mmCIF file with all atom_site columns, C-alpha atoms in Angstrom:
data_model
loop_
_atom_site.group_PDB
_atom_site.id
_atom_site.type_symbol
_atom_site.label_atom_id
_atom_site.label_alt_id
_atom_site.label_comp_id
_atom_site.label_asym_id
_atom_site.label_entity_id
_atom_site.label_seq_id
_atom_site.pdbx_PDB_ins_code
_atom_site.Cartn_x
_atom_site.Cartn_y
_atom_site.Cartn_z
_atom_site.occupancy
_atom_site.B_iso_or_equiv
_atom_site.pdbx_formal_charge
_atom_site.auth_seq_id
_atom_site.auth_comp_id
_atom_site.auth_asym_id
_atom_site.auth_atom_id
_atom_site.pdbx_PDB_model_num
ATOM 1   C CA . MET O 1 1   ? 0.078   0.253  -0.283  1.00 0.00 ? 1   MET O CA 1
ATOM 2   C CA . LYS O 1 2   ? 1.283   3.444  -0.651  1.00 0.00 ? 2   LYS O CA 1
ATOM 3   C CA . ILE O 1 3   ? 0.838   5.181  2.567   1.00 0.00 ? 3   ILE O CA 1
ATOM 4   C CA . GLY O 1 4   ? 1.247   8.771  0.629   1.00 0.00 ? 4   GLY O CA 1
ATOM 5   C CA . GLU O 1 5   ? -1.364  8.074  -1.744  1.00 0.00 ? 5   GLU O CA 1
ATOM 6   C CA . ARG O 1 6   ? -3.872  6.935  0.489   1.00 0.00 ? 6   ARG O CA 1
ATOM 7   C CA . LEU O 1 7   ? -3.500  10.115 2.710   1.00 0.00 ? 7   LEU O CA 1
ATOM 8   C CA . LYS O 1 8   ? -3.435  12.779 0.148   1.00 0.00 ? 8   LYS O CA 1
ATOM 9   C CA . ARG O 1 9   ? -6.809  11.268 -1.162  1.00 0.00 ? 9   ARG O CA 1
ATOM 10  C CA . LEU O 1 10  ? -8.099  11.355 2.110   1.00 0.00 ? 10  LEU O CA 1
ATOM 11  C CA . ARG O 1 11  ? -7.142  14.782 3.082   1.00 0.00 ? 11  ARG O CA 1
ATOM 12  C CA . MET O 1 12  ? -8.642  16.147 -0.562  1.00 0.00 ? 12  MET O CA 1
ATOM 13  C CA . ALA O 1 13  ? -11.989 14.141 0.489   1.00 0.00 ? 13  ALA O CA 1
ATOM 14  C CA . ASN O 1 14  ? -11.528 16.082 3.454   1.00 0.00 ? 14  ASN O CA 1
ATOM 15  C CA . SER O 1 15  ? -10.973 19.526 1.624   1.00 0.00 ? 15  SER O CA 1
ATOM 16  C CA . LEU O 1 16  ? -8.303  20.116 3.620   1.00 0.00 ? 16  LEU O CA 1
ATOM 17  C CA . THR O 1 17  ? -4.698  21.582 2.597   1.00 0.00 ? 17  THR O CA 1
ATOM 18  C CA . GLN O 1 18  ? -1.637  20.402 3.239   1.00 0.00 ? 18  GLN O CA 1
ATOM 19  C CA . GLU O 1 19  ? -1.035  23.310 5.754   1.00 0.00 ? 19  GLU O CA 1
ATOM 20  C CA . GLU O 1 20  ? -4.394  22.448 7.576   1.00 0.00 ? 20  GLU O CA 1
ATOM 21  C CA . LEU O 1 21  ? -3.863  18.799 7.683   1.00 0.00 ? 21  LEU O CA 1
ATOM 22  C CA . ALA O 1 22  ? -0.387  19.788 9.391   1.00 0.00 ? 22  ALA O CA 1
ATOM 23  C CA . SER O 1 23  ? -1.850  22.313 12.036  1.00 0.00 ? 23  SER O CA 1
ATOM 24  C CA . ARG O 1 24  ? -4.477  20.094 13.137  1.00 0.00 ? 24  ARG O CA 1
ATOM 25  C CA . ALA O 1 25  ? -2.261  16.514 13.779  1.00 0.00 ? 25  ALA O CA 1
ATOM 26  C CA . ASP O 1 26  ? 0.461   19.379 15.248  1.00 0.00 ? 26  ASP O CA 1
ATOM 27  C CA . LEU O 1 27  ? 3.001   18.561 12.296  1.00 0.00 ? 27  LEU O CA 1
ATOM 28  C CA . THR O 1 28  ? 4.784   20.651 9.624   1.00 0.00 ? 28  THR O CA 1
ATOM 29  C CA . LYS O 1 29  ? 3.243   21.027 6.305   1.00 0.00 ? 29  LYS O CA 1
ATOM 30  C CA . GLY O 1 30  ? 6.843   19.637 4.639   1.00 0.00 ? 30  GLY O CA 1
ATOM 31  C CA . PHE O 1 31  ? 6.512   16.839 6.701   1.00 0.00 ? 31  PHE O CA 1
ATOM 32  C CA . ILE O 1 32  ? 2.786   16.469 5.389   1.00 0.00 ? 32  ILE O CA 1
ATOM 33  C CA . SER O 1 33  ? 4.355   16.781 1.566   1.00 0.00 ? 33  SER O CA 1
ATOM 34  C CA . GLN O 1 34  ? 7.382   14.507 2.437   1.00 0.00 ? 34  GLN O CA 1
ATOM 35  C CA . LEU O 1 35  ? 4.427   11.532 3.334   1.00 0.00 ? 35  LEU O CA 1
ATOM 36  C CA . GLU O 1 36  ? 2.349   12.218 0.467   1.00 0.00 ? 36  GLU O CA 1
ATOM 37  C CA . ASN O 1 37  ? 5.050   11.795 -1.839  1.00 0.00 ? 37  ASN O CA 1
ATOM 38  C CA . ASP O 1 38  ? 6.300   8.376  0.005   1.00 0.00 ? 38  ASP O CA 1
ATOM 39  C CA . ALA O 1 39  ? 9.456   10.468 0.559   1.00 0.00 ? 39  ALA O CA 1
ATOM 40  C CA . THR O 1 40  ? 9.479   9.321  4.395   1.00 0.00 ? 40  THR O CA 1
ATOM 41  C CA . SER O 1 41  ? 7.361   7.279  6.772   1.00 0.00 ? 41  SER O CA 1
ATOM 42  C CA . PRO O 1 42  ? 5.672   7.954  9.849   1.00 0.00 ? 42  PRO O CA 1
ATOM 43  C CA . SER O 1 43  ? 5.664   6.329  13.123  1.00 0.00 ? 43  SER O CA 1
ATOM 44  C CA . ILE O 1 44  ? 2.478   4.901  14.163  1.00 0.00 ? 44  ILE O CA 1
ATOM 45  C CA . ALA O 1 45  ? 1.613   7.326  16.716  1.00 0.00 ? 45  ALA O CA 1
ATOM 46  C CA . THR O 1 46  ? 2.073   9.998  14.092  1.00 0.00 ? 46  THR O CA 1
ATOM 47  C CA . LEU O 1 47  ? -0.327  8.135  11.534  1.00 0.00 ? 47  LEU O CA 1
ATOM 48  C CA . LYS O 1 48  ? -2.913  7.717  14.151  1.00 0.00 ? 48  LYS O CA 1
ATOM 49  C CA . ASP O 1 49  ? -2.927  11.655 14.980  1.00 0.00 ? 49  ASP O CA 1
ATOM 50  C CA . ILE O 1 50  ? -3.335  12.206 11.320  1.00 0.00 ? 50  ILE O CA 1
ATOM 51  C CA . VAL O 1 51  ? -6.095  9.500  10.623  1.00 0.00 ? 51  VAL O CA 1
ATOM 52  C CA . ASP O 1 52  ? -7.998  10.913 13.720  1.00 0.00 ? 52  ASP O CA 1
ATOM 53  C CA . VAL O 1 53  ? -7.844  14.450 11.901  1.00 0.00 ? 53  VAL O CA 1
ATOM 54  C CA . LEU O 1 54  ? -9.456  12.642 8.564   1.00 0.00 ? 54  LEU O CA 1
ATOM 55  C CA . GLY O 1 55  ? -11.833 10.980 10.885  1.00 0.00 ? 55  GLY O CA 1
ATOM 56  C CA . ILE O 1 56  ? -10.992 7.402  10.162  1.00 0.00 ? 56  ILE O CA 1
ATOM 57  C CA . SER O 1 57  ? -9.440  4.644  12.185  1.00 0.00 ? 57  SER O CA 1
ATOM 58  C CA . MET O 1 58  ? -6.187  3.010  11.684  1.00 0.00 ? 58  MET O CA 1
ATOM 59  C CA . GLN O 1 59  ? -8.333  -0.107 10.370  1.00 0.00 ? 59  GLN O CA 1
ATOM 60  C CA . GLU O 1 60  ? -10.279 1.909  8.155   1.00 0.00 ? 60  GLU O CA 1
ATOM 61  C CA . PHE O 1 61  ? -7.156  3.622  6.851   1.00 0.00 ? 61  PHE O CA 1
ATOM 62  C CA . PHE O 1 62  ? -5.042  0.084  6.408   1.00 0.00 ? 62  PHE O CA 1
ATOM 63  C CA . SER O 1 63  ? -8.297  -1.903 4.957   1.00 0.00 ? 63  SER O CA 1
ATOM 64  C CA . GLU O 1 64  ? -8.105  -2.796 1.064   1.00 0.00 ? 64  GLU O CA 1
ATOM 65  C CA . GLU O 1 65  ? -10.557 -0.592 -0.917  1.00 0.00 ? 65  GLU O CA 1
ATOM 66  C CA . VAL O 1 66  ? -13.007 -2.644 -2.678  1.00 0.00 ? 66  VAL O CA 1
ATOM 67  C CA . ASP O 1 67  ? -13.222 -1.803 -6.334  1.00 0.00 ? 67  ASP O CA 1
ATOM 68  C CA . GLN O 1 68  ? -16.425 0.339  -7.123  1.00 0.00 ? 68  GLN O CA 1
ATOM 69  C CA . ASP O 1 69  ? -18.112 -0.237 -10.405 1.00 0.00 ? 69  ASP O CA 1
ATOM 70  C CA . ILE O 1 70  ? -17.336 3.066  -12.365 1.00 0.00 ? 70  ILE O CA 1
ATOM 71  C CA . VAL O 1 71  ? -19.424 2.248  -15.892 1.00 0.00 ? 71  VAL O CA 1
ATOM 72  C CA . PHE O 1 72  ? -23.206 0.934  -16.156 1.00 0.00 ? 72  PHE O CA 1
ATOM 73  C CA . GLY O 1 73  ? -24.468 -0.281 -19.231 1.00 0.00 ? 73  GLY O CA 1
ATOM 74  C CA . LYS O 1 74  ? -28.084 -0.576 -19.937 1.00 0.00 ? 74  LYS O CA 1
ATOM 75  C CA . ASP O 1 75  ? -28.162 -3.946 -18.582 1.00 0.00 ? 75  ASP O CA 1
ATOM 76  C CA . ALA O 1 76  ? -27.679 -2.562 -15.190 1.00 0.00 ? 76  ALA O CA 1
ATOM 77  C CA . ARG O 1 77  ? -30.750 -0.168 -14.970 1.00 0.00 ? 77  ARG O CA 1
ATOM 78  C CA . VAL O 1 78  ? -33.309 -1.081 -13.247 1.00 0.00 ? 78  VAL O CA 1
ATOM 79  C CA . GLN O 1 79  ? -37.008 0.000  -14.210 1.00 0.00 ? 79  GLN O CA 1
ATOM 80  C CA . ALA O 1 80  ? -38.732 1.886  -11.307 1.00 0.00 ? 80  ALA O CA 1
ATOM 81  C CA . THR O 1 81  ? -42.293 2.324  -12.971 1.00 0.00 ? 81  THR O CA 1
ATOM 82  C CA . ASP O 1 82  ? -44.993 -0.213 -14.272 1.00 0.00 ? 82  ASP O CA 1
ATOM 83  C CA . ASP O 1 83  ? -44.914 -0.877 -17.952 1.00 0.00 ? 83  ASP O CA 1
ATOM 84  C CA . GLY O 1 84  ? -48.268 0.144  -18.350 1.00 0.00 ? 84  GLY O CA 1
ATOM 85  C CA . ASP O 1 85  ? -47.772 3.702  -17.335 1.00 0.00 ? 85  ASP O CA 1
ATOM 86  C CA . ASN O 1 86  ? -46.919 6.447  -19.981 1.00 0.00 ? 86  ASN O CA 1
ATOM 87  C CA . VAL O 1 87  ? -44.232 7.538  -17.666 1.00 0.00 ? 87  VAL O CA 1
ATOM 88  C CA . LYS O 1 88  ? -41.162 5.291  -17.308 1.00 0.00 ? 88  LYS O CA 1
ATOM 89  C CA . VAL O 1 89  ? -38.414 5.906  -14.552 1.00 0.00 ? 89  VAL O CA 1
ATOM 90  C CA . GLU O 1 90  ? -34.847 4.037  -15.251 1.00 0.00 ? 90  GLU O CA 1
ATOM 91  C CA . LEU O 1 91  ? -32.325 3.922  -12.518 1.00 0.00 ? 91  LEU O CA 1
ATOM 92  C CA . LEU O 1 92  ? -29.063 4.541  -14.107 1.00 0.00 ? 92  LEU O CA 1
ATOM 93  C CA . VAL O 1 93  ? -26.906 3.360  -11.393 1.00 0.00 ? 93  VAL O CA 1
ATOM 94  C CA . PRO O 1 94  ? -28.133 0.428  -8.930  1.00 0.00 ? 94  PRO O CA 1
ATOM 95  C CA . GLY O 1 95  ? -27.585 1.271  -5.228  1.00 0.00 ? 95  GLY O CA 1
ATOM 96  C CA . ALA O 1 96  ? -28.711 4.971  -4.990  1.00 0.00 ? 96  ALA O CA 1
ATOM 97  C CA . GLN O 1 97  ? -29.337 5.007  -1.485  1.00 0.00 ? 97  GLN O CA 1
ATOM 98  C CA . ASN O 1 98  ? -25.174 4.421  -0.968  1.00 0.00 ? 98  ASN O CA 1
ATOM 99  C CA . ARG O 1 99  ? -24.275 6.874  -3.097  1.00 0.00 ? 99  ARG O CA 1
ATOM 100 C CA . GLU O 1 100 ? -24.741 10.950 -2.603  1.00 0.00 ? 100 GLU O CA 1
ATOM 101 C CA . MET O 1 101 ? -27.435 11.616 -5.671  1.00 0.00 ? 101 MET O CA 1
ATOM 102 C CA . ASP O 1 102 ? -29.799 9.409  -7.823  1.00 0.00 ? 102 ASP O CA 1
ATOM 103 C CA . PRO O 1 103 ? -29.637 9.795  -11.345 1.00 0.00 ? 103 PRO O CA 1
ATOM 104 C CA . VAL O 1 104 ? -32.060 8.468  -13.987 1.00 0.00 ? 104 VAL O CA 1
ATOM 105 C CA . LEU O 1 105 ? -33.569 8.496  -17.307 1.00 0.00 ? 105 LEU O CA 1
ATOM 106 C CA . VAL O 1 106 ? -37.201 9.384  -17.313 1.00 0.00 ? 106 VAL O CA 1
ATOM 107 C CA . THR O 1 107 ? -39.350 8.475  -20.674 1.00 0.00 ? 107 THR O CA 1
ATOM 108 C CA . LEU O 1 108 ? -42.418 10.598 -21.051 1.00 0.00 ? 108 LEU O CA 1
ATOM 109 C CA . ASP O 1 109 ? -45.470 9.582  -23.808 1.00 0.00 ? 109 ASP O CA 1
ATOM 110 C CA . PRO O 1 110 ? -47.117 12.372 -25.280 1.00 0.00 ? 110 PRO O CA 1
ATOM 111 C CA . GLY O 1 111 ? -49.183 14.196 -22.643 1.00 0.00 ? 111 GLY O CA 1
ATOM 112 C CA . GLY O 1 112 ? -47.615 11.936 -19.797 1.00 0.00 ? 112 GLY O CA 1
ATOM 113 C CA . GLU O 1 113 ? -47.002 13.827 -16.729 1.00 0.00 ? 113 GLU O CA 1
ATOM 114 C CA . MET O 1 114 ? -45.047 12.373 -13.485 1.00 0.00 ? 114 MET O CA 1
ATOM 115 C CA . ASP O 1 115 ? -46.817 12.133 -10.026 1.00 0.00 ? 115 ASP O CA 1
ATOM 116 C CA . GLU O 1 116 ? -45.995 15.364 -8.052  1.00 0.00 ? 116 GLU O CA 1
ATOM 117 C CA . GLN O 1 117 ? -42.955 15.045 -6.168  1.00 0.00 ? 117 GLN O CA 1
ATOM 118 C CA . PRO O 1 118 ? -43.662 15.951 -2.628  1.00 0.00 ? 118 PRO O CA 1
ATOM 119 C CA . ILE O 1 119 ? -41.224 18.826 -0.933  1.00 0.00 ? 119 ILE O CA 1
ATOM 120 C CA . HIS O 1 120 ? -38.071 17.142 0.424   1.00 0.00 ? 120 HIS O CA 1
ATOM 121 C CA . GLU O 1 121 ? -34.542 18.009 1.238   1.00 0.00 ? 121 GLU O CA 1
ATOM 122 C CA . GLY O 1 122 ? -32.108 18.608 -1.709  1.00 0.00 ? 122 GLY O CA 1
ATOM 123 C CA . GLU O 1 123 ? -31.574 19.667 -5.179  1.00 0.00 ? 123 GLU O CA 1
ATOM 124 C CA . GLU O 1 124 ? -32.411 18.584 -8.531  1.00 0.00 ? 124 GLU O CA 1
ATOM 125 C CA . PHE O 1 125 ? -31.125 18.787 -12.098 1.00 0.00 ? 125 PHE O CA 1
ATOM 126 C CA . GLY O 1 126 ? -32.894 17.809 -15.357 1.00 0.00 ? 126 GLY O CA 1
ATOM 127 C CA . PHE O 1 127 ? -31.759 17.664 -18.982 1.00 0.00 ? 127 PHE O CA 1
ATOM 128 C CA . VAL O 1 128 ? -33.804 17.227 -21.556 1.00 0.00 ? 128 VAL O CA 1
ATOM 129 C CA . ILE O 1 129 ? -32.709 14.996 -24.064 1.00 0.00 ? 129 ILE O CA 1
ATOM 130 C CA . SER O 1 130 ? -35.569 14.833 -26.425 1.00 0.00 ? 130 SER O CA 1
ATOM 131 C CA . GLY O 1 131 ? -38.928 16.499 -26.805 1.00 0.00 ? 131 GLY O CA 1
ATOM 132 C CA . LYS O 1 132 ? -40.594 19.279 -24.570 1.00 0.00 ? 132 LYS O CA 1
ATOM 133 C CA . VAL O 1 133 ? -41.436 19.326 -21.099 1.00 0.00 ? 133 VAL O CA 1
ATOM 134 C CA . GLN O 1 134 ? -43.192 21.652 -18.833 1.00 0.00 ? 134 GLN O CA 1
ATOM 135 C CA . LEU O 1 135 ? -41.678 21.571 -15.492 1.00 0.00 ? 135 LEU O CA 1
ATOM 136 C CA . ARG O 1 136 ? -44.255 22.869 -12.505 1.00 0.00 ? 136 ARG O CA 1
ATOM 137 C CA . LEU O 1 137 ? -42.558 24.294 -9.291  1.00 0.00 ? 137 LEU O CA 1
ATOM 138 C CA . ASP O 1 138 ? -45.565 24.554 -6.937  1.00 0.00 ? 138 ASP O CA 1
ATOM 139 C CA . ASP O 1 139 ? -47.902 26.994 -9.152  1.00 0.00 ? 139 ASP O CA 1
ATOM 140 C CA . LYS O 1 140 ? -45.325 28.259 -11.711 1.00 0.00 ? 140 LYS O CA 1
ATOM 141 C CA . LEU O 1 141 ? -45.074 26.589 -15.176 1.00 0.00 ? 141 LEU O CA 1
ATOM 142 C CA . TYR O 1 142 ? -41.751 26.459 -17.066 1.00 0.00 ? 142 TYR O CA 1
ATOM 143 C CA . THR O 1 143 ? -41.365 25.112 -20.735 1.00 0.00 ? 143 THR O CA 1
ATOM 144 C CA . VAL O 1 144 ? -38.307 23.381 -21.064 1.00 0.00 ? 144 VAL O CA 1
ATOM 145 C CA . ASP O 1 145 ? -36.927 22.236 -24.720 1.00 0.00 ? 145 ASP O CA 1
ATOM 146 C CA . LYS O 1 146 ? -34.605 19.700 -26.125 1.00 0.00 ? 146 LYS O CA 1
ATOM 147 C CA . GLY O 1 147 ? -31.054 20.533 -24.883 1.00 0.00 ? 147 GLY O CA 1
ATOM 148 C CA . GLU O 1 148 ? -32.365 22.500 -22.007 1.00 0.00 ? 148 GLU O CA 1
ATOM 149 C CA . CYS O 1 149 ? -31.755 22.111 -18.528 1.00 0.00 ? 149 CYS O CA 1
ATOM 150 C CA . PHE O 1 150 ? -33.388 22.604 -15.107 1.00 0.00 ? 150 PHE O CA 1
ATOM 151 C CA . TYR O 1 151 ? -31.831 22.945 -11.582 1.00 0.00 ? 151 TYR O CA 1
ATOM 152 C CA . PHE O 1 152 ? -34.101 23.799 -8.558  1.00 0.00 ? 152 PHE O CA 1
ATOM 153 C CA . SER O 1 153 ? -34.155 23.210 -4.984  1.00 0.00 ? 153 SER O CA 1
ATOM 154 C CA . SER O 1 154 ? -36.161 20.409 -3.784  1.00 0.00 ? 154 SER O CA 1
ATOM 155 C CA . ASP O 1 155 ? -38.284 22.350 -0.935  1.00 0.00 ? 155 ASP O CA 1
ATOM 156 C CA . ARG O 1 156 ? -40.931 23.025 -3.462  1.00 0.00 ? 156 ARG O CA 1
ATOM 157 C CA . LYS O 1 157 ? -43.707 20.826 -5.055  1.00 0.00 ? 157 LYS O CA 1
ATOM 158 C CA . HIS O 1 158 ? -42.481 19.735 -8.560  1.00 0.00 ? 158 HIS O CA 1
ATOM 159 C CA . THR O 1 159 ? -43.941 17.967 -11.137 1.00 0.00 ? 159 THR O CA 1
ATOM 160 C CA . VAL O 1 160 ? -42.797 17.493 -15.482 1.00 0.00 ? 160 VAL O CA 1
ATOM 161 C CA . LYS O 1 161 ? -45.007 16.786 -17.743 1.00 0.00 ? 161 LYS O CA 1
ATOM 162 C CA . ASN O 1 162 ? -44.708 15.798 -21.671 1.00 0.00 ? 162 ASN O CA 1
ATOM 163 C CA . VAL O 1 163 ? -46.398 18.657 -23.536 1.00 0.00 ? 163 VAL O CA 1
ATOM 164 C CA . GLY O 1 164 ? -44.788 18.015 -27.245 1.00 0.00 ? 164 GLY O CA 1
ATOM 165 C CA . LYS O 1 165 ? -45.938 15.296 -29.750 1.00 0.00 ? 165 LYS O CA 1
ATOM 166 C CA . SER O 1 166 ? -43.345 12.986 -29.151 1.00 0.00 ? 166 SER O CA 1
ATOM 167 C CA . ALA O 1 167 ? -41.807 11.180 -26.424 1.00 0.00 ? 167 ALA O CA 1
ATOM 168 C CA . ALA O 1 168 ? -39.464 13.073 -23.978 1.00 0.00 ? 168 ALA O CA 1
ATOM 169 C CA . LYS O 1 169 ? -36.544 11.684 -22.347 1.00 0.00 ? 169 LYS O CA 1
ATOM 170 C CA . LEU O 1 170 ? -34.887 13.519 -19.360 1.00 0.00 ? 170 LEU O CA 1
ATOM 171 C CA . LEU O 1 171 ? -31.924 12.885 -17.643 1.00 0.00 ? 171 LEU O CA 1
ATOM 172 C CA . TRP O 1 172 ? -32.816 13.593 -13.834 1.00 0.00 ? 172 TRP O CA 1
ATOM 173 C CA . VAL O 1 173 ? -30.303 13.739 -11.145 1.00 0.00 ? 173 VAL O CA 1
ATOM 174 C CA . VAL O 1 174 ? -31.740 13.982 -7.719  1.00 0.00 ? 174 VAL O CA 1
ATOM 175 C CA . THR O 1 175 ? -29.350 14.312 -4.171  1.00 0.00 ? 175 THR O CA 1
ATOM 176 C CA . PRO O 1 176 ? -29.577 12.933 -1.972  1.00 0.00 ? 176 PRO O CA 1
ATOM 177 C CA . PRO O 1 177 ? -31.324 10.171 -3.497  1.00 0.00 ? 177 PRO O CA 1
ATOM 178 C CA . THR O 1 178 ? -34.953 10.731 -2.521  1.00 0.00 ? 178 THR O CA 1
ATOM 179 C CA . PHE O 1 179 ? -36.448 10.463 -5.885  1.00 0.00 ? 179 PHE O CA 1
ATOM 180 C CA . TYR O 1 180 ? -40.214 9.154  -5.703  1.00 0.00 ? 180 TYR O CA 1
ATOM 181 C CA . TYR O 1 181 ? -41.496 7.089  -8.107  1.00 0.00 ? 181 TYR O CA 1
#
């Protein structure tokens, strides 16, 4: 295991500079730099101080990282709505409940409308791949054409409706994963 790579990745994941990490662990910026470049090795006590600042245990630091799936093909998609609906929602990345966001592909037949999504925490982003939809936020309506996108805080009632003559497809991303189907 390359300790330096692991330290740097964890430091950056915690949004810390080398100087901030050094200060919190009572070390010097130069020493942190040397560690990250594998130019020196820390004592166990020093490493313990560093991982404490990073909010993990020594066991977590040394555990082997599990390879995560990065690419998801069509066969990984999960259909979250019934085939009989004029709205089809496909989960693009399985296991969104363990992730920070939930990307879905929404297909709306002409006239199709999603159920109104209740107010919840988070943010939402949608990109219209094809067709034309009407986004309703509370009582305000927005028309969104192919190639356009929308972004809003989820603290408003919202839904989309296909107002075009052909099927509409949207890439929709919700964070945190709270999509209602």
